[in-house]
Amino acid sequence: MNTRTLGTDLEVSAIGLGCMGFSHAYGAPTEKGEAVRAIRTAYDMGYTMFDTAETYGTASDPHENERLVGEALKDVRDNVQIVTKFGIRFDESSTAVNKPLIPDSRPETIRASVEGSLQRLQIDHIDLYFQHRIDPSVEPETVAQVMADLIQEGKITHWGISEASEDYLRRAHAVCPVTAVQNRYSMMARHHASLFPVLEELNVGFVAFSPMANGLLTARYGKDARFDSKLDYRRAMPQFTPEAADQNRKLLQLLWDLAEQKGATPAQISLSWMLCKKPWIVPIPGGRKVERMRENAGAAELILSPAEVTAIDKALDSIPMSAVFGGTAVKSR
């Protein structure tokens, strides 16, 4: 697979693998051996960037996802970039399937998190360490100084911020240069594009999570889609309601038309659209099946011209579409 550079020097595959779905938020967890084999197969396909977090787990093991990634990649560790995250926990008092998040970026919490992640991932350093959500009770300068210390100690080599605002990014970057921002971005959620000029100014990369609107832009879900009420966040996402199927018909038809023109799939079009916008955007789709990983990887070879990207943007400006999931609720600790 082609590579891209995040920040000044972190070279990664043009498309990364979001590993969360193997154990969290998308229905019943994948059997451990199967998940490990799938992640390792993704490496064989050309993926080198693998995204996880300390909170992507199961009821029986809240940290299961990091363990899967560590086991799958331990024999190719020097050839991959492992991305994980700190700074949130779930509100376990909630009965919702999508439990609210409680941010915690106190220095002592970060210190405990990094040690736990290193152990579970079976590595001696983290290639890209994201603050999972901003903690309003901790100044960005404080977080950035902890990152600078961890880099000095060799426990991480790069750091980033998920769901970053311009002010928070600038303040943190002034203390310890930020390698990447990881925000929600897709054809249905384009608001973070307003941050792009700042990223170019600061030479900060952009890691796009939910690049296919939690799977809707694969064009594989219709009115009859059913999701586990206890384990699948999509059950409560507005883009998957029967009404949304009608509202998004023109959007999905646009994807099918472009896919036919390019000899591609709707999923590949939705990924290529963002890849061809900026050379420093890296999407991290989260397929669990090998065939989906292969399909997504193919988007790195699909080239859309600047004129085609502009035409898609103009179409998206005018096409009606449903509301789209905007993120899990955040509570103060």
PDB file of C-alpha atoms in Angstrom, residues 1-141:
ATOM      1  CA  MET A   1       0.000   0.000   0.000  1.00  0.00           C
ATOM      2  CA  ASN A   2       1.086   3.582  -0.582  1.00  0.00           C
ATOM      3  CA  THR A   3       2.281   5.493   2.471  1.00  0.00           C
ATOM      4  CA  ARG A   4       1.644   8.930   3.897  1.00  0.00           C
ATOM      5  CA  THR A   5       3.424  11.077   6.462  1.00  0.00           C
ATOM      6  CA  LEU A   6       1.661  12.391   9.538  1.00  0.00           C
ATOM      7  CA  GLY A   7       3.314  15.430  11.063  1.00  0.00           C
ATOM      8  CA  THR A   8       6.992  15.745  10.257  1.00  0.00           C
ATOM      9  CA  ASP A   9       8.108  12.126  10.140  1.00  0.00           C
ATOM     10  CA  LEU A  10       5.542   9.438  11.032  1.00  0.00           C
ATOM     11  CA  GLU A  11       5.204   7.328   7.888  1.00  0.00           C
ATOM     12  CA  VAL A  12       2.072   5.161   7.857  1.00  0.00           C
ATOM     13  CA  SER A  13       0.006   3.215   5.357  1.00  0.00           C
ATOM     14  CA  ALA A  14      -2.337   5.463   3.369  1.00  0.00           C
ATOM     15  CA  ILE A  15      -5.252   3.674   5.006  1.00  0.00           C
ATOM     16  CA  GLY A  16      -5.074   2.421   8.569  1.00  0.00           C
ATOM     17  CA  LEU A  17      -7.099  -0.296  10.248  1.00  0.00           C
ATOM     18  CA  GLY A  18      -9.496   0.766  12.980  1.00  0.00           C
ATOM     19  CA  CYS A  19      -9.507  -2.258  15.282  1.00  0.00           C
ATOM     20  CA  MET A  20     -12.245  -1.213  17.724  1.00  0.00           C
ATOM     21  CA  GLY A  21     -15.002  -3.248  16.108  1.00  0.00           C
ATOM     22  CA  PHE A  22     -13.317  -6.567  16.863  1.00  0.00           C
ATOM     23  CA  SER A  23     -14.293  -6.205  20.500  1.00  0.00           C
ATOM     24  CA  HIS A  24     -16.415  -3.114  21.007  1.00  0.00           C
ATOM     25  CA  ALA A  25     -19.501  -1.211  19.790  1.00  0.00           C
ATOM     26  CA  TYR A  26     -20.360  -3.195  16.639  1.00  0.00           C
ATOM     27  CA  GLY A  27     -22.192  -6.223  17.924  1.00  0.00           C
ATOM     28  CA  ALA A  28     -20.875  -9.418  19.439  1.00  0.00           C
ATOM     29  CA  PRO A  29     -17.074  -9.438  19.708  1.00  0.00           C
ATOM     30  CA  THR A  30     -15.111 -11.426  17.166  1.00  0.00           C
ATOM     31  CA  GLU A  31     -13.679 -14.669  18.532  1.00  0.00           C
ATOM     32  CA  LYS A  32     -10.160 -13.935  19.763  1.00  0.00           C
ATOM     33  CA  GLY A  33      -8.256 -16.267  17.430  1.00  0.00           C
ATOM     34  CA  GLU A  34     -10.236 -15.077  14.436  1.00  0.00           C
ATOM     35  CA  ALA A  35      -9.631 -11.429  15.350  1.00  0.00           C
ATOM     36  CA  VAL A  36      -5.891 -11.969  15.754  1.00  0.00           C
ATOM     37  CA  ARG A  37      -5.709 -13.718  12.382  1.00  0.00           C
ATOM     38  CA  ALA A  38      -7.699 -10.945  10.675  1.00  0.00           C
ATOM     39  CA  ILE A  39      -5.481  -8.179  12.063  1.00  0.00           C
ATOM     40  CA  ARG A  40      -2.366 -10.087  11.009  1.00  0.00           C
ATOM     41  CA  THR A  41      -3.855 -10.632   7.537  1.00  0.00           C
ATOM     42  CA  ALA A  42      -4.399  -6.880   7.245  1.00  0.00           C
ATOM     43  CA  TYR A  43      -0.662  -6.430   7.736  1.00  0.00           C
ATOM     44  CA  ASP A  44       0.006  -8.927   4.949  1.00  0.00           C
ATOM     45  CA  MET A  45      -2.245  -6.821   2.686  1.00  0.00           C
ATOM     46  CA  GLY A  46      -0.161  -3.706   3.283  1.00  0.00           C
ATOM     47  CA  TYR A  47      -1.742  -2.054   6.293  1.00  0.00           C
ATOM     48  CA  THR A  48       0.912  -0.806   8.697  1.00  0.00           C
ATOM     49  CA  MET A  49      -1.086   1.580  10.917  1.00  0.00           C
ATOM     50  CA  PHE A  50      -3.323  -0.096  13.500  1.00  0.00           C
ATOM     51  CA  ASP A  51      -5.604   1.967  15.728  1.00  0.00           C
ATOM     52  CA  THR A  52      -6.867   0.813  19.127  1.00  0.00           C
ATOM     53  CA  ALA A  53      -7.518   2.287  22.600  1.00  0.00           C
ATOM     54  CA  GLU A  54      -7.342   1.205  26.212  1.00  0.00           C
ATOM     55  CA  THR A  55     -11.152   1.447  26.454  1.00  0.00           C
ATOM     56  CA  TYR A  56     -12.072  -0.747  23.478  1.00  0.00           C
ATOM     57  CA  GLY A  57     -13.060  -3.871  25.295  1.00  0.00           C
ATOM     58  CA  THR A  58     -15.722  -6.307  26.393  1.00  0.00           C
ATOM     59  CA  ALA A  59     -17.659  -6.724  29.613  1.00  0.00           C
ATOM     60  CA  SER A  60     -15.311  -9.537  30.644  1.00  0.00           C
ATOM     61  CA  ASP A  61     -12.134  -7.709  29.576  1.00  0.00           C
ATOM     62  CA  PRO A  62     -12.359  -3.898  29.243  1.00  0.00           C
ATOM     63  CA  HIS A  63      -8.931  -3.800  27.574  1.00  0.00           C
ATOM     64  CA  GLU A  64      -9.402  -6.702  25.160  1.00  0.00           C
ATOM     65  CA  ASN A  65      -8.737  -4.741  21.979  1.00  0.00           C
ATOM     66  CA  GLU A  66      -5.202  -3.740  22.890  1.00  0.00           C
ATOM     67  CA  ARG A  67      -4.423  -7.352  23.745  1.00  0.00           C
ATOM     68  CA  LEU A  68      -5.685  -8.488  20.327  1.00  0.00           C
ATOM     69  CA  VAL A  69      -3.580  -5.933  18.486  1.00  0.00           C
ATOM     70  CA  GLY A  70      -0.492  -6.741  20.526  1.00  0.00           C
ATOM     71  CA  GLU A  71      -0.830 -10.473  19.951  1.00  0.00           C
ATOM     72  CA  ALA A  72      -1.490 -10.112  16.227  1.00  0.00           C
ATOM     73  CA  LEU A  73       1.457  -7.826  15.521  1.00  0.00           C
ATOM     74  CA  LYS A  74       4.140  -8.929  17.950  1.00  0.00           C
ATOM     75  CA  ASP A  75       6.206 -10.694  15.284  1.00  0.00           C
ATOM     76  CA  VAL A  76       6.110  -7.698  12.898  1.00  0.00           C
ATOM     77  CA  ARG A  77       6.279  -4.975  15.498  1.00  0.00           C
ATOM     78  CA  ASP A  78       9.189  -3.123  13.851  1.00  0.00           C
ATOM     79  CA  ASN A  79       7.232  -2.812  10.591  1.00  0.00           C
ATOM     80  CA  VAL A  80       4.010  -1.328  11.959  1.00  0.00           C
ATOM     81  CA  GLN A  81       2.768   1.818  13.643  1.00  0.00           C
ATOM     82  CA  ILE A  82       0.632   1.079  16.680  1.00  0.00           C
ATOM     83  CA  VAL A  83      -1.809   3.787  17.702  1.00  0.00           C
ATOM     84  CA  THR A  84      -3.618   3.778  21.031  1.00  0.00           C
ATOM     85  CA  LYS A  85      -5.363   6.296  23.264  1.00  0.00           C
ATOM     86  CA  PHE A  86      -5.705   7.523  26.834  1.00  0.00           C
ATOM     87  CA  GLY A  87      -7.993   9.863  28.694  1.00  0.00           C
ATOM     88  CA  ILE A  88     -11.507   8.436  28.964  1.00  0.00           C
ATOM     89  CA  ARG A  89     -13.494   5.860  30.873  1.00  0.00           C
ATOM     90  CA  PHE A  90     -17.116   4.819  30.526  1.00  0.00           C
ATOM     91  CA  ASP A  91     -19.887   5.819  32.895  1.00  0.00           C
ATOM     92  CA  GLU A  92     -20.699   2.324  34.094  1.00  0.00           C
ATOM     93  CA  SER A  93     -23.758   3.587  35.973  1.00  0.00           C
ATOM     94  CA  SER A  94     -25.501   4.168  32.644  1.00  0.00           C
ATOM     95  CA  THR A  95     -27.781   1.495  31.208  1.00  0.00           C
ATOM     96  CA  ALA A  96     -27.345   2.761  27.640  1.00  0.00           C
ATOM     97  CA  VAL A  97     -25.521   0.558  25.142  1.00  0.00           C
ATOM     98  CA  ASN A  98     -23.495   3.639  24.184  1.00  0.00           C
ATOM     99  CA  LYS A  99     -22.408   4.653  27.677  1.00  0.00           C
ATOM    100  CA  PRO A 100     -21.361   8.273  28.255  1.00  0.00           C
ATOM    101  CA  LEU A 101     -17.654   9.028  28.422  1.00  0.00           C
ATOM    102  CA  ILE A 102     -15.900  10.544  31.410  1.00  0.00           C
ATOM    103  CA  PRO A 103     -12.664  12.315  30.415  1.00  0.00           C
ATOM    104  CA  ASP A 104      -9.645  12.122  32.682  1.00  0.00           C
ATOM    105  CA  SER A 105      -6.315  13.513  31.504  1.00  0.00           C
ATOM    106  CA  ARG A 106      -4.701  14.149  34.862  1.00  0.00           C
ATOM    107  CA  PRO A 107      -0.956  13.444  34.637  1.00  0.00           C
ATOM    108  CA  GLU A 108      -1.157  10.542  37.080  1.00  0.00           C
ATOM    109  CA  THR A 109      -3.951   8.964  35.032  1.00  0.00           C
ATOM    110  CA  ILE A 110      -1.938   9.297  31.829  1.00  0.00           C
ATOM    111  CA  ARG A 111       1.068   7.706  33.506  1.00  0.00           C
ATOM    112  CA  ALA A 112      -0.969   4.708  34.621  1.00  0.00           C
ATOM    113  CA  SER A 113      -2.581   4.412  31.182  1.00  0.00           C
ATOM    114  CA  VAL A 114       0.633   4.377  29.201  1.00  0.00           C
ATOM    115  CA  GLU A 115       2.131   1.642  31.355  1.00  0.00           C
ATOM    116  CA  GLY A 116      -0.971  -0.495  30.999  1.00  0.00           C
ATOM    117  CA  SER A 117      -1.106  -0.038  27.232  1.00  0.00           C
ATOM    118  CA  LEU A 118       2.571  -0.884  26.763  1.00  0.00           C
ATOM    119  CA  GLN A 119       2.093  -4.119  28.687  1.00  0.00           C
ATOM    120  CA  ARG A 120      -1.066  -5.197  26.880  1.00  0.00           C
ATOM    121  CA  LEU A 121       0.338  -4.311  23.444  1.00  0.00           C
ATOM    122  CA  GLN A 122       3.597  -6.166  24.213  1.00  0.00           C
ATOM    123  CA  ILE A 123       5.704  -3.223  23.043  1.00  0.00           C
ATOM    124  CA  ASP A 124       8.287  -0.893  24.548  1.00  0.00           C
ATOM    125  CA  HIS A 125       6.959   2.288  22.950  1.00  0.00           C
ATOM    126  CA  ILE A 126       3.744   3.582  21.377  1.00  0.00           C
ATOM    127  CA  ASP A 127       4.115   5.066  17.903  1.00  0.00           C
ATOM    128  CA  LEU A 128       1.185   7.499  18.152  1.00  0.00           C
ATOM    129  CA  TYR A 129      -0.542   8.187  21.465  1.00  0.00           C
ATOM    130  CA  PHE A 130      -3.847  10.061  21.264  1.00  0.00           C
ATOM    131  CA  GLN A 131      -5.647  11.967  23.958  1.00  0.00           C
ATOM    132  CA  HIS A 132      -9.017  10.290  23.379  1.00  0.00           C
ATOM    133  CA  ARG A 133     -11.140  13.265  24.438  1.00  0.00           C
ATOM    134  CA  ILE A 134     -10.322  16.699  25.781  1.00  0.00           C
ATOM    135  CA  ASP A 135     -10.612  16.950  29.560  1.00  0.00           C
ATOM    136  CA  PRO A 136     -11.978  20.430  30.358  1.00  0.00           C
ATOM    137  CA  SER A 137     -10.500  20.287  33.856  1.00  0.00           C
ATOM    138  CA  VAL A 138      -6.911  19.842  32.621  1.00  0.00           C
ATOM    139  CA  GLU A 139      -5.125  22.531  30.615  1.00  0.00           C
ATOM    140  CA  PRO A 140      -3.745  21.507  27.204  1.00  0.00           C
ATOM    141  CA  GLU A 141      -0.301  22.689  28.259  1.00  0.00           C
TER     142      GLU A 141
END
